[in-house]
Amino acid sequence: MKRSCVHHFAGVLIFLIVSAGPAFGQTIGSGPCITRFGQREWAMLLEGVPSASRAKFLEDAEVRKLQAANLRHLLALACDAVKKGVAREKGNAIELRYIRSETLGVTYDREIAKEKTGIPFSTITDAQVEKFYNVAGNVSQFGEFLDTKIALLKGSNPDLSDRIPTDDEKKQARDLFAKIKISESAFLNSPLVKPQMRSAANLRARLQQAQFLASVSVKTGLPDMVASDTDIDRYIALHPEFDESEKRDLAAKLLARAIAGEDFATLANQYSEDPGNTGSDGKKQGGLYTGIKKGVFVPTFEKAALSVEPGRLYPSLVESDFGFHIIKPEKVTGEGEALQYDVRHILISTGYKDPENPGGREVPVRGYVKAKLEGEKETAAMSKVLAANPVVVDEYQLVAKPAASVKAAAKKRAVRRPVSRKRS
């Protein structure tokens, strides 16, 4: 589900939360379920956003509207997760606590300790780290933290299921955990942390927690949002605009002409709809691809290309998500992982161009239908979440300069303007 709910709220988190430094202001409440996000909260976030990103946000009304809608989706997903008990599950609860610790610790490190070396928590010494672990319970806290991080990492990436952290990685994690907790403690107890900084860091922590819970919600809802092959086949059968019979007939006639002895390169240049048949110089390539490594082309194409002797036509059409292929291998060199081959082919494309996206490219029909169906499933699921979790997110309102200030600025500029004198 590449086009998932994550797609809707990722822009908000990247633009406003991840990129922003500690902001300033006030907020009310605690925990990852934020039901009201108003002008005060927007002001807090924008205070720490880099100037270029902030300018784009302020100048573009559509961007502001989209960010507000995306943020509403994010917060509703997080509140839904809280309501369903996701936040209380042991691993998630540990991660939520760590997110808060990290946010507060980083805020203290940047704003109070004034870290200037580029290395986070560089003001905390090794002696302080060892003292931290001499306190009863801190060693077991780190163990829980490490186990949770490893489990989350493996859950998000199956390729890491057998991954075991090295001793050096464990030591780095041990030091980082201690430094974050030491810095968090300083944030909570230092008189240098003003109420507005405390409130802003709290908001930032809650948004980071909301992001985590929203991503968990999306992952757990994944099976219900996937369009099956049966769903896709049924949809295509009910929509005549996806009928491929004419394309198939054309490809079959071209295969028959190639089998009858017509020049393959000429047919490719005349009929192939493969964009790759046109070189960078604008010249047609006769359908030729050279030096293709194993695994580059789709499996059905590659299997056909390597199943007949070079110079001979593959005897039937090969179908893929891109269309119908007529294939003629030219040369094969090497073996195993070093195998490469040259091949000519003619593609009769079955790609579909979304009429609602005039600037978009043609995509395989099945890919288009899959994305469409999953988008509909996602929209329906998100509507239920929003209805069950009535989060209110105001669109950011630009603050106009008072008229008196504008007039004063104009008057000031007039006074400073040099006076030209006429020569008599």
XYZ file of C-alpha atoms in Angstrom:
424
model
C 0.000 0.000 0.000
C 2.411 2.637 -1.174
C -0.376 5.188 -1.500
C -1.417 4.822 2.136
C -2.571 7.126 4.884
C 1.102 7.762 5.494
C 1.079 9.609 2.153
C -1.502 12.039 3.504
C 0.318 13.102 6.633
C 4.003 12.603 5.785
C 4.262 16.113 4.330
C 3.150 17.663 7.580
C 5.648 15.754 9.675
C 8.570 16.341 7.345
C 7.809 20.018 6.814
C 6.736 21.107 10.256
C 7.920 18.628 12.862
C 11.074 16.900 11.714
C 12.649 19.995 10.184
C 11.653 22.366 12.952
C 13.836 23.141 15.910
C 12.301 23.716 19.351
C 9.423 26.177 19.056
C 7.949 28.556 21.603
C 4.413 29.189 22.839
C 1.808 27.445 24.986
C -0.284 24.332 24.648
C -2.692 22.411 26.834
C -2.893 18.688 27.496
C -0.560 15.721 27.307
C -0.220 12.429 25.465
C -0.326 11.627 21.739
C -4.071 12.249 21.262
C -4.405 15.918 20.298
C -8.032 16.813 19.594
C -7.635 20.551 18.997
C -4.911 22.283 17.004
C -5.348 26.019 16.637
C -3.475 29.206 15.850
C -1.375 29.011 19.005
C -0.063 25.573 18.037
C 0.670 26.661 14.463
C 2.623 29.621 15.810
C 4.719 27.310 17.978
C 5.655 25.080 15.079
C 6.358 27.865 12.611
C 8.687 29.604 15.048
C 11.261 26.852 14.563
C 10.764 26.031 10.868
C 13.627 27.036 8.523
C 12.967 30.389 6.866
C 12.671 29.046 3.284
C 10.077 26.424 4.253
C 8.208 28.897 6.442
C 8.072 31.430 3.593
C 6.605 28.823 1.221
C 4.001 27.892 3.823
C 3.028 31.501 4.445
C 2.898 32.481 0.777
C 0.815 29.579 -0.562
C -2.785 29.247 0.636
C -3.112 25.800 -0.975
C -0.075 24.538 0.935
C -1.567 25.796 4.208
C -4.892 24.142 3.447
C -3.253 20.829 2.531
C -1.051 20.848 5.638
C -4.078 21.403 7.868
C -5.978 18.528 6.217
C -2.975 16.208 6.436
C -2.397 17.065 10.073
C -6.046 16.353 10.860
C -5.644 12.868 9.348
C -2.508 12.261 11.377
C -4.039 13.330 14.680
C -7.235 11.344 14.066
C -5.211 8.187 13.378
C -3.218 8.728 16.568
C -6.363 9.280 18.677
C -7.927 6.185 17.130
C -4.861 4.175 18.121
C -5.097 5.478 21.695
C -8.798 4.602 21.820
C -8.085 1.044 20.644
C -5.392 0.501 23.260
C -2.453 0.533 20.835
C -0.587 3.032 23.011
C -0.825 0.700 26.025
C 0.828 -2.260 24.312
C 4.179 -2.801 25.999
C 6.518 -2.141 23.079
C 4.538 0.868 21.916
C 4.329 2.309 25.435
C 8.107 2.048 25.811
C 8.658 3.735 22.435
C 6.237 6.540 23.311
C 8.119 7.226 26.544
C 11.418 7.238 24.665
C 10.070 9.661 22.027
C 9.149 12.086 24.784
C 12.516 11.666 26.517
C 14.384 12.245 23.283
C 12.383 15.356 22.381
C 12.863 16.981 25.782
C 16.503 15.932 25.935
C 17.283 17.340 22.493
C 15.516 20.593 23.400
C 17.688 21.017 26.500
C 20.827 20.075 24.558
C 20.176 22.714 21.871
C 18.579 25.520 23.812
C 20.104 25.382 27.292
C 23.381 23.447 27.020
C 23.978 25.227 23.688
C 25.712 22.271 22.038
C 28.019 23.759 19.379
C 30.227 20.880 18.217
C 27.659 19.280 15.915
C 27.751 16.150 18.098
C 24.538 15.736 20.128
C 24.945 15.699 23.927
C 28.670 16.424 23.700
C 28.527 18.300 27.013
C 27.664 15.063 28.861
C 30.763 13.196 30.037
C 31.536 9.478 30.198
C 31.614 9.781 33.981
C 28.015 11.060 33.954
C 26.976 8.124 31.772
C 28.515 5.595 34.168
C 26.930 7.368 37.153
C 23.544 7.086 35.387
C 23.905 3.307 35.142
C 24.853 3.034 38.821
C 21.286 4.071 39.668
C 19.008 1.107 40.308
C 16.616 0.428 37.455
C 18.424 2.350 34.714
C 20.177 -0.752 33.361
C 16.864 -2.591 33.003
C 15.306 0.520 31.402
C 18.031 0.492 28.772
C 17.469 -3.216 28.176
C 13.763 -2.607 27.543
C 14.607 0.289 25.255
C 17.098 -1.749 23.200
C 14.785 -4.759 22.873
C 11.943 -2.485 21.755
C 14.060 -0.679 19.178
C 15.286 -3.980 17.702
C 11.735 -5.351 17.544
C 10.422 -2.206 15.829
C 13.300 -2.241 13.356
C 12.703 -5.872 12.439
C 8.966 -5.291 12.194
C 9.450 -2.442 9.723
C 12.044 -4.286 7.620
C 11.712 -8.088 7.237
C 15.208 -8.212 5.709
C 16.568 -7.438 9.177
C 14.722 -10.289 10.927
C 17.972 -12.142 11.624
C 20.001 -9.023 12.389
C 21.852 -9.068 15.707
C 23.402 -5.774 16.894
C 27.165 -5.806 17.380
C 28.832 -5.044 20.719
C 29.888 -1.655 19.343
C 26.311 -0.848 18.287
C 25.044 -1.855 21.731
C 27.610 0.412 23.396
C 26.613 3.354 21.199
C 22.951 2.741 22.022
C 23.800 2.451 25.736
C 25.635 5.797 25.729
C 22.936 7.557 23.709
C 20.128 6.306 25.956
C 21.938 7.544 29.065
C 22.697 10.942 27.543
C 19.096 11.416 26.443
C 17.768 10.546 29.900
C 20.350 12.795 31.618
C 19.449 15.682 29.313
C 15.727 15.033 29.799
C 16.163 15.155 33.575
C 17.985 18.472 33.243
C 15.140 19.819 31.082
C 12.536 18.827 33.660
C 14.427 20.253 36.633
C 16.374 23.251 35.344
C 15.097 26.743 36.272
C 16.548 27.910 32.937
C 13.741 26.135 31.065
C 10.998 28.738 30.796
C 7.292 27.780 30.720
C 6.899 28.680 27.051
C 9.840 26.448 26.085
C 8.423 23.655 28.220
C 5.025 23.949 26.526
C 6.528 24.020 23.042
C 8.700 20.955 23.696
C 5.636 19.184 25.059
C 3.724 19.899 21.843
C 6.610 18.698 19.711
C 6.853 15.482 21.735
C 3.129 14.845 21.397
C 3.266 15.325 17.637
C 6.182 12.911 17.351
C 4.247 10.403 19.435
C 1.197 10.940 17.226
C 3.311 10.240 14.152
C 4.488 6.956 15.632
C 0.995 5.812 16.604
C -0.450 6.846 13.244
C 2.169 4.757 11.435
C 1.307 1.777 13.669
C -2.387 2.266 12.844
C -1.665 2.244 9.121
C 0.459 -0.904 9.337
C -2.098 -2.818 11.362
C -4.838 -1.798 8.908
C -2.790 -2.787 5.842
C -4.554 -6.092 4.940
C -7.946 -4.385 4.697
C -6.589 -1.786 2.266
C -4.879 -4.079 -0.225
C -6.658 -4.720 -3.543
C -6.501 -8.434 -4.403
C -5.925 -9.810 -7.905
C -9.598 -10.827 -7.905
C -10.645 -7.243 -7.090
C -8.463 -5.935 -9.921
C -9.698 -8.514 -12.463
C -13.325 -7.782 -11.594
C -12.861 -4.029 -11.977
C -11.085 -4.343 -15.322
C -13.801 -6.684 -16.645
C -16.495 -4.122 -15.806
C -14.726 -1.213 -17.561
C -14.477 -1.450 -21.355
C -11.855 1.321 -21.516
C -9.378 -1.262 -20.241
C -10.194 -3.826 -22.946
C -6.917 -5.068 -24.448
C -8.293 -7.212 -27.299
C -7.340 -4.778 -30.074
C -3.835 -4.424 -28.659
C -3.484 -8.193 -28.457
C -4.678 -8.629 -32.065
C -2.144 -6.077 -33.319
C 0.692 -7.753 -31.410
C -0.326 -11.183 -32.760
C -0.295 -9.891 -36.365
C 3.161 -8.342 -35.869
C 4.471 -11.624 -34.431
C 3.118 -13.469 -37.465
C 4.860 -10.999 -39.806
C 8.156 -11.435 -37.918
C 7.829 -15.224 -38.089
C 7.148 -14.905 -41.819
C 10.555 -13.259 -42.223
C 9.969 -9.489 -42.171
C 12.899 -7.502 -40.778
C 12.475 -7.320 -36.993
C 14.276 -3.994 -36.528
C 12.081 -2.348 -39.169
C 8.918 -3.646 -37.509
C 10.175 -2.450 -34.123
C 10.904 1.038 -35.412
C 7.499 1.257 -37.051
C 5.275 -0.265 -34.362
C 6.993 -0.574 -30.969
C 5.549 1.672 -28.293
C 8.542 1.226 -25.996
C 9.994 4.672 -25.085
C 13.393 2.991 -24.782
C 13.423 2.340 -28.531
C 14.331 5.989 -29.102
C 17.935 6.849 -28.293
C 19.208 10.053 -26.710
C 19.983 11.301 -30.232
C 16.348 10.802 -31.278
C 17.115 7.854 -33.539
C 15.187 4.573 -33.431
C 17.090 1.581 -32.057
C 15.374 -1.271 -33.906
C 14.054 -2.543 -30.568
C 17.594 -3.433 -29.441
C 18.797 -3.520 -25.830
C 22.402 -4.507 -25.163
C 24.310 -5.694 -22.107
C 21.215 -6.488 -20.064
C 22.082 -8.019 -16.703
C 19.988 -10.764 -15.220
C 17.124 -9.453 -13.091
C 16.831 -6.060 -14.797
C 13.741 -6.810 -16.923
C 10.490 -8.249 -15.597
C 10.656 -12.045 -14.987
C 8.240 -13.040 -17.780
C 10.278 -11.092 -20.347
C 13.630 -12.390 -19.129
C 12.480 -15.994 -18.956
C 11.309 -15.845 -22.579
C 14.453 -14.040 -23.796
C 16.746 -16.657 -22.256
C 14.707 -19.708 -23.243
C 15.433 -19.657 -27.005
C 18.661 -19.614 -28.991
C 20.033 -16.207 -29.983
C 18.771 -15.158 -33.394
C 15.488 -17.028 -33.073
C 12.092 -15.518 -32.245
C 10.272 -16.454 -29.103
C 7.296 -18.291 -30.675
C 4.434 -16.583 -28.814
C 3.455 -13.255 -27.333
C 4.784 -12.468 -23.870
C 2.424 -10.514 -21.642
C 3.497 -8.278 -18.761
C 1.982 -5.353 -16.895
C 3.481 -3.121 -19.597
C 1.754 -4.801 -22.516
C 2.472 -7.446 -25.157
C 6.078 -8.218 -26.083
C 7.514 -9.814 -29.208
C 10.993 -11.009 -28.302
C 14.087 -11.937 -30.285
C 17.320 -12.583 -28.311
C 20.513 -11.644 -30.147
C 23.401 -12.667 -27.886
C 24.115 -14.209 -24.476
C 27.446 -13.970 -22.645
C 28.689 -15.135 -19.251
C 27.023 -17.375 -16.693
C 25.294 -17.086 -13.354
C 25.458 -13.611 -11.835
C 27.794 -12.499 -14.656
C 25.296 -13.396 -17.394
C 24.356 -10.628 -19.834
C 22.283 -10.633 -22.975
C 21.323 -8.526 -26.001
C 17.707 -8.647 -27.103
C 15.340 -6.999 -29.579
C 11.713 -6.592 -28.767
C 8.521 -4.925 -29.893
C 6.159 -3.604 -27.247
C 2.483 -2.987 -27.847
C 1.678 -1.026 -24.737
C -1.425 -1.548 -22.646
C -0.581 1.442 -20.467
C -3.348 3.722 -19.243
C -3.239 7.488 -18.788
C -5.309 8.790 -15.907
C -7.788 11.308 -17.425
C -7.803 13.196 -14.110
C -4.038 13.729 -14.325
C -3.296 15.231 -17.774
C 0.371 15.751 -16.937
C 0.895 12.180 -15.749
C 2.548 9.346 -17.630
C 0.976 6.152 -18.868
C 1.074 3.387 -16.279
C 0.265 -0.339 -16.494
C -3.483 -0.903 -16.324
C -3.248 -3.281 -13.386
C -1.053 -0.838 -11.506
C -3.492 2.002 -12.190
C -6.506 -0.058 -11.093
C -4.713 -1.340 -7.996
C -3.809 2.194 -6.935
C -7.362 3.407 -7.646
C -9.026 0.627 -5.642
C -6.624 0.954 -2.736
C -7.095 4.711 -2.778
C -10.850 4.198 -2.483
C -10.387 1.701 0.353
C -8.066 4.142 2.100
C -10.481 7.045 1.699
C -13.330 4.980 3.137
C -11.190 3.806 6.060
C -9.943 7.327 6.756
C -13.503 8.675 6.695
C -14.455 6.191 9.425
C -11.451 7.191 11.514
C -12.266 10.899 11.135
C -15.923 10.313 12.043
C -14.946 8.342 15.155
C -12.286 10.855 16.157
C -13.582 14.399 15.526
C -10.255 16.205 15.637
C -10.353 19.938 14.911
C -7.387 21.474 13.068
C -7.693 25.129 12.123
C -6.099 26.374 8.930
C -3.297 28.771 9.726
C -4.454 32.373 9.505
C -2.072 34.993 8.223
C -1.743 37.985 10.516
C -2.078 41.225 8.544
C 0.087 44.149 9.505
C -1.901 46.958 11.170
C -2.692 49.810 8.778
C -0.941 52.297 11.071
C 2.267 50.268 10.896
C 2.092 50.144 7.110
C 1.628 53.927 6.883
C 4.458 54.521 9.343
C 6.794 52.306 7.333
C 5.856 54.154 4.107
C 6.470 57.502 5.779
C 9.836 56.333 7.067
C 10.887 55.251 3.566
C 9.810 58.639 2.159
C 11.914 60.499 4.715
C 14.969 58.428 3.827
C 14.545 58.939 0.052
C 17.191 61.347 -1.321
C 15.825 64.671 -2.585
C 16.880 65.596 -6.115
C 17.550 69.298 -6.763
C 16.920 70.977 -10.065
C 19.761 72.921 -11.520
C 18.966 76.570 -12.119
